[in-house]
PDB file of C-alpha atoms in Angstrom:
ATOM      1  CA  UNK A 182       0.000   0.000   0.000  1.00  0.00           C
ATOM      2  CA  UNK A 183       2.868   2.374   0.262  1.00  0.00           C
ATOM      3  CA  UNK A 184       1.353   3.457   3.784  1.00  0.00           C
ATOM      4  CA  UNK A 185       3.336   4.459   6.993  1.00  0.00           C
ATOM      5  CA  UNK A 186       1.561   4.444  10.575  1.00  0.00           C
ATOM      6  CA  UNK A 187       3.490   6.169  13.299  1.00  0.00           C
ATOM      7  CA  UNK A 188       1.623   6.058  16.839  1.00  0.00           C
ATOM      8  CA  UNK A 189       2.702   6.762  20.190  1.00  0.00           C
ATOM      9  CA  UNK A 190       0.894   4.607  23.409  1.00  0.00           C
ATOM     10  CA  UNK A 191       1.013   5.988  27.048  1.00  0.00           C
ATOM     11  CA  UNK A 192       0.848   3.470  29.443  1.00  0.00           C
ATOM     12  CA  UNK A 193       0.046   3.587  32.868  1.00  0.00           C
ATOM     13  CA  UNK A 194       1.275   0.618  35.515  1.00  0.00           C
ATOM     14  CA  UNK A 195      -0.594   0.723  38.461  1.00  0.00           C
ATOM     15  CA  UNK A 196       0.281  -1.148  41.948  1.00  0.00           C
ATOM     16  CA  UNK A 197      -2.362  -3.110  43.749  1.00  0.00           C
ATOM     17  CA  UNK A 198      -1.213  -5.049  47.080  1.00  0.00           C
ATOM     18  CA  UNK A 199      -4.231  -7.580  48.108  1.00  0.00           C
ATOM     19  CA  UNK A 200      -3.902 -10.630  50.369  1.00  0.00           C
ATOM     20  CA  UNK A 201      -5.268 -14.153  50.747  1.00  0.00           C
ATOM     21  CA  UNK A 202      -6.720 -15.362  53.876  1.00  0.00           C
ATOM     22  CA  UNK A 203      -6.272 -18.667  55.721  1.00  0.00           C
ATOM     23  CA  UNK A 204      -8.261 -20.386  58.457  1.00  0.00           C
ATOM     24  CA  UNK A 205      -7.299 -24.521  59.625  1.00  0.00           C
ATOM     25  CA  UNK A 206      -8.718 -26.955  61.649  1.00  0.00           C
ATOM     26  CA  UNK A 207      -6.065 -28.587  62.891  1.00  0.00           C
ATOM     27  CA  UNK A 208      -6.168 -32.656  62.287  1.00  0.00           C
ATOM     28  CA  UNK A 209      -5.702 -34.794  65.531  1.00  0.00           C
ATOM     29  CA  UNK A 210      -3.692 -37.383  63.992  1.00  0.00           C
ATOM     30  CA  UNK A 211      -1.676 -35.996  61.109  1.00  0.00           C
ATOM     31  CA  UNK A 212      -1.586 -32.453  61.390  1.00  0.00           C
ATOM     32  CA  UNK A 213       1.351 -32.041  59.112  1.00  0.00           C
ATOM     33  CA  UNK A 214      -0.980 -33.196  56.067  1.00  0.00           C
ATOM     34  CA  UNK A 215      -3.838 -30.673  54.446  1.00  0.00           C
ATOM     35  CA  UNK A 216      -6.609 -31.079  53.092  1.00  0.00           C
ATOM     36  CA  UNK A 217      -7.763 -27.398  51.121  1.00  0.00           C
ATOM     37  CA  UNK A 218     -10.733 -26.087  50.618  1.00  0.00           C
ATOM     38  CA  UNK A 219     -10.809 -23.042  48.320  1.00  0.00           C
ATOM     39  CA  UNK A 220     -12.328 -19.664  47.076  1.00  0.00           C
ATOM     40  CA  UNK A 221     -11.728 -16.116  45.810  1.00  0.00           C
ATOM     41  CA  UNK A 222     -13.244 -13.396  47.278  1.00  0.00           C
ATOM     42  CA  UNK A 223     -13.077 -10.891  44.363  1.00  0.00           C
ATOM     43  CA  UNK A 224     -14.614  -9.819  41.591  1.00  0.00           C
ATOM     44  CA  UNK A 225     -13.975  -7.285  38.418  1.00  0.00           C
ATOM     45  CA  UNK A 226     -14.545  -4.287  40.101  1.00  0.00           C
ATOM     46  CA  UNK A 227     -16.312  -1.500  38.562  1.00  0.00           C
ATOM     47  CA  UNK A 228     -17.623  -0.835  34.883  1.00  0.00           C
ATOM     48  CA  UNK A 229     -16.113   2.217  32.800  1.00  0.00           C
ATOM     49  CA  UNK A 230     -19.907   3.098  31.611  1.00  0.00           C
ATOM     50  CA  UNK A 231     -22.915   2.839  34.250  1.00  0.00           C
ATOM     51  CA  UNK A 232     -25.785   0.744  33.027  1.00  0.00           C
ATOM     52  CA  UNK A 233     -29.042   2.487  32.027  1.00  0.00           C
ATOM     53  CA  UNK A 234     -30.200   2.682  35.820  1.00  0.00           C
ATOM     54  CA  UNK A 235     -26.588   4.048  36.783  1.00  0.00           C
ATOM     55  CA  UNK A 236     -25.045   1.229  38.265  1.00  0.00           C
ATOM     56  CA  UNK A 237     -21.685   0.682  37.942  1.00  0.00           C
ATOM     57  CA  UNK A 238     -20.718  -1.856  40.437  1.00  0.00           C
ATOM     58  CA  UNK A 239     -19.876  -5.461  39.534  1.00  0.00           C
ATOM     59  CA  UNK A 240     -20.878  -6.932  42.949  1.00  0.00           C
ATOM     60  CA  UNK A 241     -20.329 -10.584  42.074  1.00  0.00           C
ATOM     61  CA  UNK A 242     -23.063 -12.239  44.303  1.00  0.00           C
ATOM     62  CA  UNK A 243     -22.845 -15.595  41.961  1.00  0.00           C
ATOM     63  CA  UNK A 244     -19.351 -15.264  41.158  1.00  0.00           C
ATOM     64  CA  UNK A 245     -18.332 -15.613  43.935  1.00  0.00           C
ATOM     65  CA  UNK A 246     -19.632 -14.200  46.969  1.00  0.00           C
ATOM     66  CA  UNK A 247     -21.298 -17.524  46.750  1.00  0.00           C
ATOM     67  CA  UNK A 248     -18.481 -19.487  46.545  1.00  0.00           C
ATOM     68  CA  UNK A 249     -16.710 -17.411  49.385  1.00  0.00           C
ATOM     69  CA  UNK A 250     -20.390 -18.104  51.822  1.00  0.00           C
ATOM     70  CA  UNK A 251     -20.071 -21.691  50.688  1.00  0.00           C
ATOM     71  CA  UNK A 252     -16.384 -21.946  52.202  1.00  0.00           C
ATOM     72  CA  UNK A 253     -17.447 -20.003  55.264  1.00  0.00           C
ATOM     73  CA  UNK A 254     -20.216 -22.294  56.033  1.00  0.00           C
ATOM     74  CA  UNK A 255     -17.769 -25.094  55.471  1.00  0.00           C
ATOM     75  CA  UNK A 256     -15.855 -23.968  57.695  1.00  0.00           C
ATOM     76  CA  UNK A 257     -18.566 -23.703  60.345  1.00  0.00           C
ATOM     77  CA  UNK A 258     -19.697 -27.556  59.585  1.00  0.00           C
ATOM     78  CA  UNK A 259     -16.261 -28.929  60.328  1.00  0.00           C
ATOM     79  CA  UNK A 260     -16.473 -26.440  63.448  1.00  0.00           C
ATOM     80  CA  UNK A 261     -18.842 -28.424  64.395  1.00  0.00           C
ATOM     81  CA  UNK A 262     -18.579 -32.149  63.444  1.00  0.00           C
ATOM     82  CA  UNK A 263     -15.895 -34.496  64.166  1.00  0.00           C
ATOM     83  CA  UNK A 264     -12.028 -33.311  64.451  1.00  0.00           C
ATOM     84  CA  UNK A 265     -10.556 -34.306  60.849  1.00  0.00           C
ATOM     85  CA  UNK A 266      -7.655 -36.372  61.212  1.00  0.00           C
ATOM     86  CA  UNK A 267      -5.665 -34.493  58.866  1.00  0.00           C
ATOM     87  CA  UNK A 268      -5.698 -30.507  58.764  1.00  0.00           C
ATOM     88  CA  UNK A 269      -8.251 -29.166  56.901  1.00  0.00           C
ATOM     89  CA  UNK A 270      -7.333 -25.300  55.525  1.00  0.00           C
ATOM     90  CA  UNK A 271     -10.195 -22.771  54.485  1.00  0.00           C
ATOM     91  CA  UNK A 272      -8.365 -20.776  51.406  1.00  0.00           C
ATOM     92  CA  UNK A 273      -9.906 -17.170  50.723  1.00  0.00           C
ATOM     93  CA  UNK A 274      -7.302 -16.536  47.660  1.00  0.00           C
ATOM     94  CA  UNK A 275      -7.784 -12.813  46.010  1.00  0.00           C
ATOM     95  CA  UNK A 276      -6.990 -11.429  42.229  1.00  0.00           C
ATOM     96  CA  UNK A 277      -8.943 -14.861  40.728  1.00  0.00           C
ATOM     97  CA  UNK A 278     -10.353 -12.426  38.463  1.00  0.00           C
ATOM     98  CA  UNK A 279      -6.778 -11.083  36.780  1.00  0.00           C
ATOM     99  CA  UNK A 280      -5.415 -14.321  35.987  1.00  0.00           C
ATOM    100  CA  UNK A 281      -6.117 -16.701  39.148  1.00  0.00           C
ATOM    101  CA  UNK A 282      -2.950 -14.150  40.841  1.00  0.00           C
ATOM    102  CA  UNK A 283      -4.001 -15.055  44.345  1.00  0.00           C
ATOM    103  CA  UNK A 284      -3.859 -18.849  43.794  1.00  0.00           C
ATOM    104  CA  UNK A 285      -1.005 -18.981  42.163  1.00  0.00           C
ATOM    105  CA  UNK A 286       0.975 -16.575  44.429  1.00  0.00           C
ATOM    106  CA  UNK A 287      -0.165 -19.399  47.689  1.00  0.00           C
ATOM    107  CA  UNK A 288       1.246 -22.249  45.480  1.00  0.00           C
ATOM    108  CA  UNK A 289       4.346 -20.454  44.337  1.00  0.00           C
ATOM    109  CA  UNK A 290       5.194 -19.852  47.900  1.00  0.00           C
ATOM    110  CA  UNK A 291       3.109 -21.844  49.959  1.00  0.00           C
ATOM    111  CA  UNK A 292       2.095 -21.862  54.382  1.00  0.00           C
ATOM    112  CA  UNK A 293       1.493 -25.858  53.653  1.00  0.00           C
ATOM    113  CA  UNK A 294       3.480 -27.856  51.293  1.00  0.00           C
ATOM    114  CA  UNK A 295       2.230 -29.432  48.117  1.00  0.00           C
ATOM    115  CA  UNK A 296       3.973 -32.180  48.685  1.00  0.00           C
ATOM    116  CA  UNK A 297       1.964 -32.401  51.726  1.00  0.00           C
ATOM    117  CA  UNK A 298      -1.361 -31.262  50.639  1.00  0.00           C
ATOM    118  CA  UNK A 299      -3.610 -33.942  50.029  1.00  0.00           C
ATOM    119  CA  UNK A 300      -6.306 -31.990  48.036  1.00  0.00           C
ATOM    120  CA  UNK A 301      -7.757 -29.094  46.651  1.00  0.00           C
ATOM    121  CA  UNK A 302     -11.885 -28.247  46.647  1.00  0.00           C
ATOM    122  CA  UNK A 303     -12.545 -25.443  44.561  1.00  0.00           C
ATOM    123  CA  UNK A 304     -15.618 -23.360  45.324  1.00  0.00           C
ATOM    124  CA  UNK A 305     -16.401 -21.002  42.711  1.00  0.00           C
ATOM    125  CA  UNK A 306     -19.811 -20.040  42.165  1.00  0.00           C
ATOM    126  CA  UNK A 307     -22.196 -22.028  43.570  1.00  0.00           C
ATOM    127  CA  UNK A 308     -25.351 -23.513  41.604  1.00  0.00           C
ATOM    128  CA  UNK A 309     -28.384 -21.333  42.100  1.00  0.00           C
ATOM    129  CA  UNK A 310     -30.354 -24.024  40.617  1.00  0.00           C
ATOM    130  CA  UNK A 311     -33.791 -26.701  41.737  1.00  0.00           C
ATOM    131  CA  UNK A 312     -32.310 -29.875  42.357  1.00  0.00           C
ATOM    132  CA  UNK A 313     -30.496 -31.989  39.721  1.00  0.00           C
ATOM    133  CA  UNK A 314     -29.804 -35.388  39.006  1.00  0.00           C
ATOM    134  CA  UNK A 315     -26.365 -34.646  38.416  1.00  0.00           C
ATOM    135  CA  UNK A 316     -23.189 -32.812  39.415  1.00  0.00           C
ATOM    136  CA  UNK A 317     -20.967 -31.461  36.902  1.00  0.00           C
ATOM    137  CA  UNK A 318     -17.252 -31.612  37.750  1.00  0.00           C
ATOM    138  CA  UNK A 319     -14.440 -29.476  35.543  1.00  0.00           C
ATOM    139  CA  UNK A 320     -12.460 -31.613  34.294  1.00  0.00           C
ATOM    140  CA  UNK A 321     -13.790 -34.987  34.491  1.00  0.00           C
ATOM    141  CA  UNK A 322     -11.604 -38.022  34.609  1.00  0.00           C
ATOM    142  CA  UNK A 323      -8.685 -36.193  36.210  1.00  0.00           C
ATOM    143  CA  UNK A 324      -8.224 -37.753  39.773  1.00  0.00           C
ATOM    144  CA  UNK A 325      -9.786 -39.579  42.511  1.00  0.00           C
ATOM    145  CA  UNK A 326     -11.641 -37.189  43.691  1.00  0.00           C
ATOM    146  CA  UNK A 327     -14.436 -37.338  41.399  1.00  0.00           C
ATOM    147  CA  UNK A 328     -14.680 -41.589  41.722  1.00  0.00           C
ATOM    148  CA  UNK A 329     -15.174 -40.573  45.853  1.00  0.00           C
ATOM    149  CA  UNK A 330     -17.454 -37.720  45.253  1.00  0.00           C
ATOM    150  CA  UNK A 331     -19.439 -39.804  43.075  1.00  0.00           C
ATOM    151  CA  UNK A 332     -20.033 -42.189  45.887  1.00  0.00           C
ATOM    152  CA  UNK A 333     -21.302 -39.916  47.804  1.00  0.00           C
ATOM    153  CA  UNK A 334     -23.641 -38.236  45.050  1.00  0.00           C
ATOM    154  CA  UNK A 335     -25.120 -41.872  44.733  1.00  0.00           C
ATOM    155  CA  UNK A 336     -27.095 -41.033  47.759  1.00  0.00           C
ATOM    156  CA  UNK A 337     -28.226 -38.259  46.957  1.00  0.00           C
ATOM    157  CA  UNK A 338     -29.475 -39.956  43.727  1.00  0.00           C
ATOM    158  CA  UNK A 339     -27.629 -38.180  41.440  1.00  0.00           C
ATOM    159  CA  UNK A 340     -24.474 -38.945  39.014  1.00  0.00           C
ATOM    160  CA  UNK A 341     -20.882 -37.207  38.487  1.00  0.00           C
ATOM    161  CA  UNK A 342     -20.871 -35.496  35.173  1.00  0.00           C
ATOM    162  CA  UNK A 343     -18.719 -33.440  32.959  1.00  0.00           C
ATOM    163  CA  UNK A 344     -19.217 -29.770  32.762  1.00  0.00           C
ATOM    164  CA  UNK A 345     -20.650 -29.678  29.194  1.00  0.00           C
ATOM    165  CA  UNK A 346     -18.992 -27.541  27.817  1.00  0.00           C
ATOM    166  CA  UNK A 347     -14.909 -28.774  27.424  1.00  0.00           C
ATOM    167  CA  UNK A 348     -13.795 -26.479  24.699  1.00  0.00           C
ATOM    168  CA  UNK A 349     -14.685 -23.637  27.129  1.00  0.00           C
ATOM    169  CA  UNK A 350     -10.950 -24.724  29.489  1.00  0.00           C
ATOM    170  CA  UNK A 351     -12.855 -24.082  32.610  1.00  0.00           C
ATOM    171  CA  UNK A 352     -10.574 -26.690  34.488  1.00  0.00           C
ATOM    172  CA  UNK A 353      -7.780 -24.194  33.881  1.00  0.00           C
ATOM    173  CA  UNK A 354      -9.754 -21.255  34.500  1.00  0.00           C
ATOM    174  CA  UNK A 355     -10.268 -20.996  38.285  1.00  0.00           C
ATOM    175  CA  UNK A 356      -7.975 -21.784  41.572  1.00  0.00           C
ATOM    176  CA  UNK A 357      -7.568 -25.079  41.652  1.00  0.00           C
ATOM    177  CA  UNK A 358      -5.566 -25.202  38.671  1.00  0.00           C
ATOM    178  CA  UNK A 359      -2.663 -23.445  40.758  1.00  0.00           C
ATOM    179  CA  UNK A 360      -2.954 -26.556  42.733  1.00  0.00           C
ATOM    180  CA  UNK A 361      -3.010 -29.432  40.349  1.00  0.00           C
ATOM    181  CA  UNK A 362       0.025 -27.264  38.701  1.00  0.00           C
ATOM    182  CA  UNK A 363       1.644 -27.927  41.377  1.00  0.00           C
ATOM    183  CA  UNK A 364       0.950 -31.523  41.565  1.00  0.00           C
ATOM    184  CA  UNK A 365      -2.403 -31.131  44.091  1.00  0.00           C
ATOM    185  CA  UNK A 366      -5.414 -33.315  42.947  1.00  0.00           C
ATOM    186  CA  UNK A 367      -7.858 -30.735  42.609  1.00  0.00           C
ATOM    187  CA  UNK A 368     -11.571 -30.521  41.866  1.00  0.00           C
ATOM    188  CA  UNK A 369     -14.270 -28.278  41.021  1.00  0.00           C
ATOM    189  CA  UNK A 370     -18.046 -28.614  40.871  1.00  0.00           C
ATOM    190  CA  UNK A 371     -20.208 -26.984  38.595  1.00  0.00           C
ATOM    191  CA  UNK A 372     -23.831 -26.626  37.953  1.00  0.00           C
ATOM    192  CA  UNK A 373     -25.649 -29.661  37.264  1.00  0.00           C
ATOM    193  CA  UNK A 374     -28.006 -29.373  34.200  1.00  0.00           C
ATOM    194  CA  UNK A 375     -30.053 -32.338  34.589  1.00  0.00           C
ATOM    195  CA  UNK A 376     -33.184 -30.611  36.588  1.00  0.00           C
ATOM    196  CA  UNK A 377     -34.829 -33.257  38.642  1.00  0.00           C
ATOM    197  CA  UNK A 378     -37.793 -31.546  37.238  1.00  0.00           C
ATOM    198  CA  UNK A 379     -38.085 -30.875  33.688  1.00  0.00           C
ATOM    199  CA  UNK A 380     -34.379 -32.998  32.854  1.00  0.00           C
ATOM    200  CA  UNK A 381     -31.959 -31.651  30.454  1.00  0.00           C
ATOM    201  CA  UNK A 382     -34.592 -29.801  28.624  1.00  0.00           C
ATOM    202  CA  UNK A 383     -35.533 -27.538  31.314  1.00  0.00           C
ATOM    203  CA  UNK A 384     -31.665 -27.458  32.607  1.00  0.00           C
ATOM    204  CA  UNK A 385     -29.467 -26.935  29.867  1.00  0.00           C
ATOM    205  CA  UNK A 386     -31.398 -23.536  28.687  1.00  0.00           C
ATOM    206  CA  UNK A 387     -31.868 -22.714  32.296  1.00  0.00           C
ATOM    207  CA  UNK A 388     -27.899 -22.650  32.682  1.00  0.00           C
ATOM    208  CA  UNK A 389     -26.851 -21.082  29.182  1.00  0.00           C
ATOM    209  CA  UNK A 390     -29.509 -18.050  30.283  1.00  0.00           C
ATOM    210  CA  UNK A 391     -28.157 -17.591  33.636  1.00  0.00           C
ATOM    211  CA  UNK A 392     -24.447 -17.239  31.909  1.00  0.00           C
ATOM    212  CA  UNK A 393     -25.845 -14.927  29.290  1.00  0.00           C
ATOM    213  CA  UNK A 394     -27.238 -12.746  31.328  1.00  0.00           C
ATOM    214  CA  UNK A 395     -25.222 -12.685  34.767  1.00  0.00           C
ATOM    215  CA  UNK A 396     -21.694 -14.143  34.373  1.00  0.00           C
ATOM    216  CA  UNK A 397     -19.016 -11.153  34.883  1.00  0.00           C
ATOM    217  CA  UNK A 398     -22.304  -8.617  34.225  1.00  0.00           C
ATOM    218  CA  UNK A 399     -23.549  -5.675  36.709  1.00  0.00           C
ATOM    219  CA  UNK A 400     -27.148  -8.231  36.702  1.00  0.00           C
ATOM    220  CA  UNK A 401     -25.070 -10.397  39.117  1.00  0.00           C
ATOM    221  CA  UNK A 402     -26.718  -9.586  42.133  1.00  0.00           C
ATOM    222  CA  UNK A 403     -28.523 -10.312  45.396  1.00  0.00           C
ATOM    223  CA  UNK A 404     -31.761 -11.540  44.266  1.00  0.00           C
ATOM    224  CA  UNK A 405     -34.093 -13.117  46.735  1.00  0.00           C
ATOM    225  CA  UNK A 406     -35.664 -14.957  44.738  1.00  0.00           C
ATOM    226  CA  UNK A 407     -32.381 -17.203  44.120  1.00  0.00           C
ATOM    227  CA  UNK A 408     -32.700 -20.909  44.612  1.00  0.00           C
ATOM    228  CA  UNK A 409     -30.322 -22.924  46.961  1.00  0.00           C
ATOM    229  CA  UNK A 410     -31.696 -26.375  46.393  1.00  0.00           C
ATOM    230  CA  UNK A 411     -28.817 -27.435  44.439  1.00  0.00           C
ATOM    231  CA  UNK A 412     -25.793 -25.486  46.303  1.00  0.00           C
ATOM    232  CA  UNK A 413     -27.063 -27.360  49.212  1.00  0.00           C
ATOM    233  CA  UNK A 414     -26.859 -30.520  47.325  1.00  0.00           C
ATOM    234  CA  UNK A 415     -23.249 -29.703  46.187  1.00  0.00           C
ATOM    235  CA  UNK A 416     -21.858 -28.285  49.633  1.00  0.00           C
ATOM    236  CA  UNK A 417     -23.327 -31.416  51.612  1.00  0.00           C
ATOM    237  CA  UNK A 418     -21.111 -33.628  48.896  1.00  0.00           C
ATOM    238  CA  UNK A 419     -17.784 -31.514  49.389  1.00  0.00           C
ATOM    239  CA  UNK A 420     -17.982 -31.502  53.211  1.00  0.00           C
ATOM    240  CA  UNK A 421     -18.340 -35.575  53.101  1.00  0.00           C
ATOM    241  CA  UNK A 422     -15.581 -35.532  50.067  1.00  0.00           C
ATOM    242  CA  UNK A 423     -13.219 -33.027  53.019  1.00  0.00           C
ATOM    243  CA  UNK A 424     -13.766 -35.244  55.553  1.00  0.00           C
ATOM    244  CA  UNK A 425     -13.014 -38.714  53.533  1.00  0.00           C
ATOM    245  CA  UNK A 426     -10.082 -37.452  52.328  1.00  0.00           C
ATOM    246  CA  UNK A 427      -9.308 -35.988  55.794  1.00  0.00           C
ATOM    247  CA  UNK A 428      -9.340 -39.042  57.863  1.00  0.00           C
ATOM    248  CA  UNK A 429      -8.398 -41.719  55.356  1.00  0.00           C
ATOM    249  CA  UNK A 430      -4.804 -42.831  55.527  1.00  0.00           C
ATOM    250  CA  UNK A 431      -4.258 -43.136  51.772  1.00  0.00           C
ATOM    251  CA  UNK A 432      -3.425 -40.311  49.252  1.00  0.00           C
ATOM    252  CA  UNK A 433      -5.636 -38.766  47.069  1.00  0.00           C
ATOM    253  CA  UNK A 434      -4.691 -40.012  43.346  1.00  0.00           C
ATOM    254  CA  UNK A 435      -4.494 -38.521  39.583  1.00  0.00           C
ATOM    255  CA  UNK A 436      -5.822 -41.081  36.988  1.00  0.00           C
ATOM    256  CA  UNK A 437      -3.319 -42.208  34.942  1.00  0.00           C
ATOM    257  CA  UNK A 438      -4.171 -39.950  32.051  1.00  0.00           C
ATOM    258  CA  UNK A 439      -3.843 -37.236  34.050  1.00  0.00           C
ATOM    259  CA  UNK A 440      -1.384 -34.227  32.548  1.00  0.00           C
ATOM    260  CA  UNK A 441      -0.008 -33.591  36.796  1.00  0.00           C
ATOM    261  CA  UNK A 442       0.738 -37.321  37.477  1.00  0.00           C
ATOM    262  CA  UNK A 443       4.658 -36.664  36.405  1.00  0.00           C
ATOM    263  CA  UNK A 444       4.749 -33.685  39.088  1.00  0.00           C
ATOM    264  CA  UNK A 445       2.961 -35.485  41.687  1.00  0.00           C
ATOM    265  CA  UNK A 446       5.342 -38.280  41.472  1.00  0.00           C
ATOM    266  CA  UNK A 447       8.209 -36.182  41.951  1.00  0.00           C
ATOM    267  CA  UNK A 448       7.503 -35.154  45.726  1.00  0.00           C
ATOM    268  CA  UNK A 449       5.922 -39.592  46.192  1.00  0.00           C
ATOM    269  CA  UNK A 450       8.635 -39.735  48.746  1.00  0.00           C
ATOM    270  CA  UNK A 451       7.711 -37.246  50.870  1.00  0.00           C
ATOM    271  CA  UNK A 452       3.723 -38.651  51.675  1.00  0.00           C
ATOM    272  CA  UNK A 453       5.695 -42.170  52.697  1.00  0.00           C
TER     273      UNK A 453
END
């Protein structure tokens, strides 16, 4: 074209210090081995333009102040029930929303070894959902986790699923990925689609319109109208999955086809 552009791009750095928070329950047997639970407490801040009824404030209520009340009232069950045997850790990990920063700041320089750290439960946004026959896990066919979770969700009548949607990456789109990095088997439920009533049909377009229409938009808020029939569901299965993996004396295992075995192996000697 013969054409020359010549352009000149200011750029402003700007310095945000944030910090995660940690609570434990100390295990009465093995106290030196963790099991995590996890979630961040922020969200995307503010929007540059206000919405038509002036609202500029991305308050996050299903991603993931839910998540964040679902740890909190974990932490309050296993206040409560039996002492795990191993420590059980309550993660609040910040900056999920710039690039999971929080997460992977703890497992670049983390209070509890990997090594050491038996799992990972990821809690990021709760399912505001009637009850379903399943529960979707990011992911599925990565570790252990799932094949004891699913146990579990066999009570409850329901069945361990994939998330739906794999070319979406969500496995390596929220905190637990920082720990299976690192070698952690991690897991993360998801909403389950399969409506106890009304099945797939009434689920699927039920999910797809909640993401359309609240996921990382000023609409996600407080509504009381929200249903907790299926967060209930989920957060009884993750406090039983905990507490399993808590007072078991085995390790927590990747399946074989698992892309973290190799790093897992490398610390074996060290959970001897």
């Amino acid at each position: 074209l013969g054409a020359r552009l010549s352009v000149d791009i200011a750029e402003t750095t700007e310095v945000i210090h944030s910090n995660n928070l940690l609570a434990k329950i100390p295990g009465t047997e093995r106290p030196d081995e963790y099991v995590f639970y996890s979630a961040h407490w922020d969200h995307v801040g503010k929007a540059r333009t206000p919405n038509a009824e002036g609202d500029d404030i991305f308050n996050g209520a299903w991603d993931n102040a839910s998540g964040t009340a679902g740890l909190i009232e974990m932490a309050r069950a296993f206040k409560a029930g039996p002492a795990p045997k191993r420590t059980v850790v309550f993660l609040h990990v910040t900056a999920e929303e710039q690039g999971l920063l929080g997460s992977e700041a703890y497992a670049a320089d983390p209070v509890y070894p990997l090594a050491k750290t038996a799992a990972d439960i990821n809690i990021d946004m709760l399912p505001f959902t009637p009850a379903t026959r399943d529960v979707a896990v990011f992911g599925v066919g990565k570790s252990e986790l799932e094949d004891i979770l699913g146990r579990f969700a066999a009570v409850q009548g329901r069945v361990v699923t994939g998330d739906g949607y794999p070319e979406e990456g969500f496995y390596y789109r929220s905190d637990h990925f920082n720990f299976a990095a690192g070698g952690v088997p991690a897991l993360m439920p998801w909403t389950g689609r399969d409506f106890v009533e009304g099945g797939i049909e009434a689920g699927k377009p039920y999910y797809e319109g909640a993401m359309a229409k609240y996921y990382h938009k000023l609409t996600d808020e407080w509504r009381v109208d929200y249903d907790f029939t299926a967060a209930l569901q989920n957060l009884d299965l993750l406090y039983r999955l905990g507490l399993t993996v808590a007072d078991r004396e085995s390790w927590p295992a990747w399946k074989p086809t698992a892309e973290f075995n190799a790093i897992r192996d490398r610390t074996a000697d060290q959970r001897r």
